Amino acid sequence: MLEAVMLVGGKGTRLRPLTISVPKPMLPVAGVPVTEHQVARAKEAGVTRIVLGTSYKAEVFSDYFGDGADFGIDMRYVVEDEPLGTGGGIRNVASALDSGPDDPVIIFNGDVLTGLDITGLVQAWRDADADVALYLTRVEDPRAFGLVPTDDAGQVTAFLEKPETEAEIVTDQINAGCYVFKRSLIDAIPADRPVSVERETFPGLLEGGAKVIGYVDTGYWLDLGTPLAFVQGSKDLVKGIAPSPAVPQTGENLILNGADVDPTATVGDGTVVGAGARVEAGANVQGSVLFDDAVIGSNAQVTDSVIGRGARVADGVRLEGVVVGDGATIEAGNELLAGARVFPDVTLEATSVRFTSDKS
Ligand code: GTP
């Protein structure tokens, strides 16, 4: 038996308005929810049970995965009435774990897409006889991340906040959102109050002399927290750059069952056309995600954008780097660029040409 926990209780505020109706880990990338890609990879690595730590829109997960039988893995759910943060979320699932005190339990953040060698991470934890093993990745520009330096033996030496000066950039290693915990350490996290695993649990373990090791894996890694990253992750899955056994088919695009793409339309750069969605004559859709039942009118140009379920983009409209909420309508004559977000069911009327900034 090998148990894993997935933290999927966040509100996903950076991905609004998409996360108004669907929690971030259940948004579809390359045709299936982010969580399903993680479940498939965990199963491939020998995980036999996954406990989902849910809070925001908890029922969406259990409605989809049920007891996990359809996905070949045992799935359980623990719901937080009030979000308990990442550490509190880990502590809160303890009652659903059957692992013994010295057994490994894998924890996954619910919003990262990785090519992590999960088996390698667990083996590193065993080999080092560690309390916690952290998956670390290297980034070119570490300024936006908390840093995790390690010594020559791989022991984590500090958890540093985002660096503000060049001198504070002591490593390019960052926490990549997956850990192996010795079960007894999960039980030791304070119960019934919010706890941040990054800010409280990990630094506390170091202070208390715990063996916390870093496992650097430089394979594919992407945090799907922002609209641009979400689109990038979906493209990478469709093109086979991000590995997942749950991608129905890799290629230049992924046209799901029941979608209708006019033969004169161009759909490429990893675009997904959702079930029941329609792309009309002469439209050009690149690097985008069209949720189910979305409609792209003739000669529209849509690039690096997410078009919500049942949203309608009229003939000739140009969208680039835009999020259109479920059921919204963009009438003819509009042009939206650079981070514009249209909220669900809103109608942008005809001929109002807009150049918007990065504000919602
Ligand atoms: P933003 O609001 O856009 O920052 O997104 P988020 O709410 O998902 O927060 P963040 O990206 O920091 O969360 C990292 C992971 O932890 C995600 O998979 C979240 O679903 C999960 N998470 C965050 N807060 C909680 C919580 O309070 N409880 C549980 N169970 N999971 C959480």
PDB file of N, CA and C in Angstrom, residues 24-80:
ATOM      1  N   LYS A  24     -10.057  25.166  -9.177  1.00  0.00           N
ATOM      2  CA  LYS A  24      -8.899  25.128 -10.097  1.00  0.00           C
ATOM      3  C   LYS A  24      -8.451  23.710 -10.463  1.00  0.00           C
ATOM      4  N   PRO A  25      -8.319  22.790  -9.479  1.00  0.00           N
ATOM      5  CA  PRO A  25      -7.808  21.465  -9.869  1.00  0.00           C
ATOM      6  C   PRO A  25      -8.777  20.657 -10.742  1.00  0.00           C
ATOM      7  N   MET A  26     -10.032  21.132 -10.853  1.00  0.00           N
ATOM      8  CA  MET A  26     -10.989  20.416 -11.700  1.00  0.00           C
ATOM      9  C   MET A  26     -11.172  21.084 -13.057  1.00  0.00           C
ATOM     10  N   LEU A  27     -10.456  22.166 -13.323  1.00  0.00           N
ATOM     11  CA  LEU A  27     -10.522  22.778 -14.661  1.00  0.00           C
ATOM     12  C   LEU A  27      -9.858  21.825 -15.657  1.00  0.00           C
ATOM     13  N   PRO A  28     -10.453  21.697 -16.841  1.00  0.00           N
ATOM     14  CA  PRO A  28      -9.873  20.740 -17.792  1.00  0.00           C
ATOM     15  C   PRO A  28      -8.637  21.290 -18.496  1.00  0.00           C
ATOM     16  N   VAL A  29      -7.569  20.510 -18.483  1.00  0.00           N
ATOM     17  CA  VAL A  29      -6.409  20.800 -19.343  1.00  0.00           C
ATOM     18  C   VAL A  29      -6.206  19.561 -20.207  1.00  0.00           C
ATOM     19  N   ALA A  30      -6.045  19.800 -21.490  1.00  0.00           N
ATOM     20  CA  ALA A  30      -5.961  18.696 -22.450  1.00  0.00           C
ATOM     21  C   ALA A  30      -7.114  17.720 -22.247  1.00  0.00           C
ATOM     22  N   GLY A  31      -8.294  18.269 -22.049  1.00  0.00           N
ATOM     23  CA  GLY A  31      -9.496  17.440 -22.072  1.00  0.00           C
ATOM     24  C   GLY A  31      -9.926  16.836 -20.745  1.00  0.00           C
ATOM     25  N   VAL A  32      -9.040  16.762 -19.742  1.00  0.00           N
ATOM     26  CA  VAL A  32      -9.456  16.184 -18.457  1.00  0.00           C
ATOM     27  C   VAL A  32      -8.973  17.080 -17.311  1.00  0.00           C
ATOM     28  N   PRO A  33      -9.627  16.972 -16.138  1.00  0.00           N
ATOM     29  CA  PRO A  33      -9.237  17.850 -15.022  1.00  0.00           C
ATOM     30  C   PRO A  33      -7.766  17.687 -14.625  1.00  0.00           C
ATOM     31  N   VAL A  34      -7.192  18.795 -14.164  1.00  0.00           N
ATOM     32  CA  VAL A  34      -5.798  18.784 -13.695  1.00  0.00           C
ATOM     33  C   VAL A  34      -5.587  17.604 -12.740  1.00  0.00           C
ATOM     34  N   THR A  35      -6.530  17.425 -11.799  1.00  0.00           N
ATOM     35  CA  THR A  35      -6.396  16.355 -10.807  1.00  0.00           C
ATOM     36  C   THR A  35      -6.316  14.979 -11.459  1.00  0.00           C
ATOM     37  N   GLU A  36      -7.036  14.796 -12.560  1.00  0.00           N
ATOM     38  CA  GLU A  36      -7.012  13.476 -13.205  1.00  0.00           C
ATOM     39  C   GLU A  36      -5.623  13.162 -13.763  1.00  0.00           C
ATOM     40  N   HIS A  37      -4.941  14.176 -14.280  1.00  0.00           N
ATOM     41  CA  HIS A  37      -3.565  13.948 -14.745  1.00  0.00           C
ATOM     42  C   HIS A  37      -2.698  13.502 -13.565  1.00  0.00           C
ATOM     43  N   GLN A  38      -2.887  14.167 -12.427  1.00  0.00           N
ATOM     44  CA  GLN A  38      -2.068  13.814 -11.256  1.00  0.00           C
ATOM     45  C   GLN A  38      -2.407  12.421 -10.743  1.00  0.00           C
ATOM     46  N   VAL A  39      -3.697  12.102 -10.740  1.00  0.00           N
ATOM     47  CA  VAL A  39      -4.125  10.773 -10.284  1.00  0.00           C
ATOM     48  C   VAL A  39      -3.492   9.703 -11.180  1.00  0.00           C
ATOM     49  N   ALA A  40      -3.516   9.944 -12.491  1.00  0.00           N
ATOM     50  CA  ALA A  40      -2.974   8.954 -13.437  1.00  0.00           C
ATOM     51  C   ALA A  40      -1.471   8.768 -13.222  1.00  0.00           C
ATOM     52  N   ARG A  41      -0.774   9.875 -12.986  1.00  0.00           N
ATOM     53  CA  ARG A  41       0.684   9.762 -12.769  1.00  0.00           C
ATOM     54  C   ARG A  41       0.989   9.079 -11.440  1.00  0.00           C
ATOM     55  N   ALA A  42       0.193   9.378 -10.420  1.00  0.00           N
ATOM     56  CA  ALA A  42       0.409   8.753  -9.108  1.00  0.00           C
ATOM     57  C   ALA A  42       0.169   7.248  -9.204  1.00  0.00           C
ATOM     58  N   LYS A  43      -0.890   6.886  -9.910  1.00  0.00           N
ATOM     59  CA  LYS A  43      -1.219   5.459 -10.066  1.00  0.00           C
ATOM     60  C   LYS A  43      -0.062   4.738 -10.773  1.00  0.00           C
ATOM     61  N   GLU A  44       0.441   5.387 -11.823  1.00  0.00           N
ATOM     62  CA  GLU A  44       1.561   4.821 -12.591  1.00  0.00           C
ATOM     63  C   GLU A  44       2.779   4.569 -11.684  1.00  0.00           C
ATOM     64  N   ALA A  45       2.919   5.421 -10.646  1.00  0.00           N
ATOM     65  CA  ALA A  45       4.075   5.299  -9.744  1.00  0.00           C
ATOM     66  C   ALA A  45       3.801   4.344  -8.584  1.00  0.00           C
ATOM     67  N   GLY A  46       2.657   3.666  -8.601  1.00  0.00           N
ATOM     68  CA  GLY A  46       2.403   2.649  -7.583  1.00  0.00           C
ATOM     69  C   GLY A  46       1.560   3.103  -6.411  1.00  0.00           C
ATOM     70  N   VAL A  47       1.040   4.337  -6.457  1.00  0.00           N
ATOM     71  CA  VAL A  47       0.161   4.810  -5.379  1.00  0.00           C
ATOM     72  C   VAL A  47      -1.152   4.027  -5.451  1.00  0.00           C
ATOM     73  N   THR A  48      -1.629   3.557  -4.299  1.00  0.00           N
ATOM     74  CA  THR A  48      -2.836   2.723  -4.292  1.00  0.00           C
ATOM     75  C   THR A  48      -4.056   3.463  -3.739  1.00  0.00           C
ATOM     76  N   ARG A  49      -3.830   4.504  -2.954  1.00  0.00           N
ATOM     77  CA  ARG A  49      -4.959   5.281  -2.429  1.00  0.00           C
ATOM     78  C   ARG A  49      -4.604   6.765  -2.444  1.00  0.00           C
ATOM     79  N   ILE A  50      -5.605   7.579  -2.845  1.00  0.00           N
ATOM     80  CA  ILE A  50      -5.415   9.025  -2.797  1.00  0.00           C
ATOM     81  C   ILE A  50      -6.512   9.616  -1.929  1.00  0.00           C
ATOM     82  N   VAL A  51      -6.105  10.431  -0.970  1.00  0.00           N
ATOM     83  CA  VAL A  51      -7.075  11.159  -0.150  1.00  0.00           C
ATOM     84  C   VAL A  51      -7.062  12.612  -0.616  1.00  0.00           C
ATOM     85  N   LEU A  52      -8.215  13.117  -1.020  1.00  0.00           N
ATOM     86  CA  LEU A  52      -8.287  14.505  -1.460  1.00  0.00           C
ATOM     87  C   LEU A  52      -8.667  15.384  -0.266  1.00  0.00           C
ATOM     88  N   GLY A  53      -7.837  16.384   0.014  1.00  0.00           N
ATOM     89  CA  GLY A  53      -8.142  17.375   1.048  1.00  0.00           C
ATOM     90  C   GLY A  53      -8.879  18.518   0.386  1.00  0.00           C
ATOM     91  N   THR A  54     -10.208  18.550   0.555  1.00  0.00           N
ATOM     92  CA  THR A  54     -11.036  19.503  -0.184  1.00  0.00           C
ATOM     93  C   THR A  54     -11.598  20.569   0.740  1.00  0.00           C
ATOM     94  N   SER A  55     -12.030  21.655   0.137  1.00  0.00           N
ATOM     95  CA  SER A  55     -12.718  22.704   0.898  1.00  0.00           C
ATOM     96  C   SER A  55     -13.643  23.428  -0.082  1.00  0.00           C
ATOM     97  N   TYR A  56     -13.058  24.303  -0.903  1.00  0.00           N
ATOM     98  CA  TYR A  56     -13.846  25.053  -1.883  1.00  0.00           C
ATOM     99  C   TYR A  56     -14.474  24.090  -2.908  1.00  0.00           C
ATOM    100  N   LYS A  57     -15.787  24.130  -3.015  1.00  0.00           N
ATOM    101  CA  LYS A  57     -16.535  23.309  -3.982  1.00  0.00           C
ATOM    102  C   LYS A  57     -16.147  21.815  -3.887  1.00  0.00           C
ATOM    103  N   ALA A  58     -16.169  21.305  -2.660  1.00  0.00           N
ATOM    104  CA  ALA A  58     -15.698  19.947  -2.392  1.00  0.00           C
ATOM    105  C   ALA A  58     -16.446  18.894  -3.200  1.00  0.00           C
ATOM    106  N   GLU A  59     -17.747  19.106  -3.403  1.00  0.00           N
ATOM    107  CA  GLU A  59     -18.565  18.060  -4.030  1.00  0.00           C
ATOM    108  C   GLU A  59     -18.201  17.834  -5.499  1.00  0.00           C
ATOM    109  N   VAL A  60     -17.583  18.826  -6.137  1.00  0.00           N
ATOM    110  CA  VAL A  60     -17.221  18.679  -7.548  1.00  0.00           C
ATOM    111  C   VAL A  60     -16.224  17.516  -7.717  1.00  0.00           C
ATOM    112  N   PHE A  61     -15.347  17.338  -6.736  1.00  0.00           N
ATOM    113  CA  PHE A  61     -14.342  16.269  -6.812  1.00  0.00           C
ATOM    114  C   PHE A  61     -14.984  14.904  -6.631  1.00  0.00           C
ATOM    115  N   SER A  62     -15.797  14.766  -5.568  1.00  0.00           N
ATOM    116  CA  SER A  62     -16.372  13.440  -5.286  1.00  0.00           C
ATOM    117  C   SER A  62     -17.383  13.058  -6.360  1.00  0.00           C
ATOM    118  N   ASP A  63     -18.100  14.041  -6.924  1.00  0.00           N
ATOM    119  CA  ASP A  63     -19.035  13.718  -8.010  1.00  0.00           C
ATOM    120  C   ASP A  63     -18.275  13.130  -9.205  1.00  0.00           C
ATOM    121  N   TYR A  64     -17.092  13.635  -9.459  1.00  0.00           N
ATOM    122  CA  TYR A  64     -16.343  13.205 -10.646  1.00  0.00           C
ATOM    123  C   TYR A  64     -15.597  11.890 -10.411  1.00  0.00           C
ATOM    124  N   PHE A  65     -14.886  11.789  -9.289  1.00  0.00           N
ATOM    125  CA  PHE A  65     -14.013  10.618  -9.085  1.00  0.00           C
ATOM    126  C   PHE A  65     -14.686   9.481  -8.323  1.00  0.00           C
ATOM    127  N   GLY A  66     -15.745   9.772  -7.585  1.00  0.00           N
ATOM    128  CA  GLY A  66     -16.412   8.735  -6.795  1.00  0.00           C
ATOM    129  C   GLY A  66     -15.422   8.001  -5.903  1.00  0.00           C
ATOM    130  N   ASP A  67     -15.537   6.670  -5.839  1.00  0.00           N
ATOM    131  CA  ASP A  67     -14.606   5.909  -4.990  1.00  0.00           C
ATOM    132  C   ASP A  67     -13.309   5.580  -5.728  1.00  0.00           C
ATOM    133  N   GLY A  68     -13.166   6.112  -6.948  1.00  0.00           N
ATOM    134  CA  GLY A  68     -11.921   5.946  -7.704  1.00  0.00           C
ATOM    135  C   GLY A  68     -11.890   4.700  -8.573  1.00  0.00           C
ATOM    136  N   ALA A  69     -12.917   3.851  -8.460  1.00  0.00           N
ATOM    137  CA  ALA A  69     -12.889   2.563  -9.181  1.00  0.00           C
ATOM    138  C   ALA A  69     -12.680   2.772 -10.689  1.00  0.00           C
ATOM    139  N   ASP A  70     -13.333   3.788 -11.261  1.00  0.00           N
ATOM    140  CA  ASP A  70     -13.199   4.031 -12.706  1.00  0.00           C
ATOM    141  C   ASP A  70     -11.776   4.475 -13.073  1.00  0.00           C
ATOM    142  N   PHE A  71     -11.002   4.892 -12.067  1.00  0.00           N
ATOM    143  CA  PHE A  71      -9.660   5.411 -12.330  1.00  0.00           C
ATOM    144  C   PHE A  71      -8.586   4.431 -11.829  1.00  0.00           C
ATOM    145  N   GLY A  72      -9.054   3.271 -11.364  1.00  0.00           N
ATOM    146  CA  GLY A  72      -8.130   2.213 -10.958  1.00  0.00           C
ATOM    147  C   GLY A  72      -7.390   2.488  -9.666  1.00  0.00           C
ATOM    148  N   ILE A  73      -7.962   3.318  -8.802  1.00  0.00           N
ATOM    149  CA  ILE A  73      -7.272   3.696  -7.574  1.00  0.00           C
ATOM    150  C   ILE A  73      -8.333   3.970  -6.507  1.00  0.00           C
ATOM    151  N   ASP A  74      -7.997   3.731  -5.250  1.00  0.00           N
ATOM    152  CA  ASP A  74      -8.951   3.977  -4.172  1.00  0.00           C
ATOM    153  C   ASP A  74      -8.931   5.478  -3.831  1.00  0.00           C
ATOM    154  N   MET A  75     -10.095   6.124  -3.844  1.00  0.00           N
ATOM    155  CA  MET A  75     -10.113   7.564  -3.549  1.00  0.00           C
ATOM    156  C   MET A  75     -11.009   7.864  -2.360  1.00  0.00           C
ATOM    157  N   ARG A  76     -10.502   8.728  -1.480  1.00  0.00           N
ATOM    158  CA  ARG A  76     -11.254   9.169  -0.306  1.00  0.00           C
ATOM    159  C   ARG A  76     -11.247  10.691  -0.250  1.00  0.00           C
ATOM    160  N   TYR A  77     -12.158  11.238   0.532  1.00  0.00           N
ATOM    161  CA  TYR A  77     -12.309  12.701   0.593  1.00  0.00           C
ATOM    162  C   TYR A  77     -12.409  13.142   2.039  1.00  0.00           C
ATOM    163  N   VAL A  78     -11.751  14.228   2.352  1.00  0.00           N
ATOM    164  CA  VAL A  78     -11.952  14.862   3.651  1.00  0.00           C
ATOM    165  C   VAL A  78     -12.226  16.335   3.360  1.00  0.00           C
ATOM    166  N   VAL A  79     -13.305  16.842   3.934  1.00  0.00           N
ATOM    167  CA  VAL A  79     -13.720  18.221   3.627  1.00  0.00           C
ATOM    168  C   VAL A  79     -13.408  19.127   4.818  1.00  0.00           C
ATOM    169  N   GLU A  80     -12.806  20.272   4.532  1.00  0.00           N
ATOM    170  CA  GLU A  80     -12.597  21.288   5.567  1.00  0.00           C
ATOM    171  C   GLU A  80     -13.762  22.264   5.510  1.00  0.00           C
TER     172      GLU A  80
END
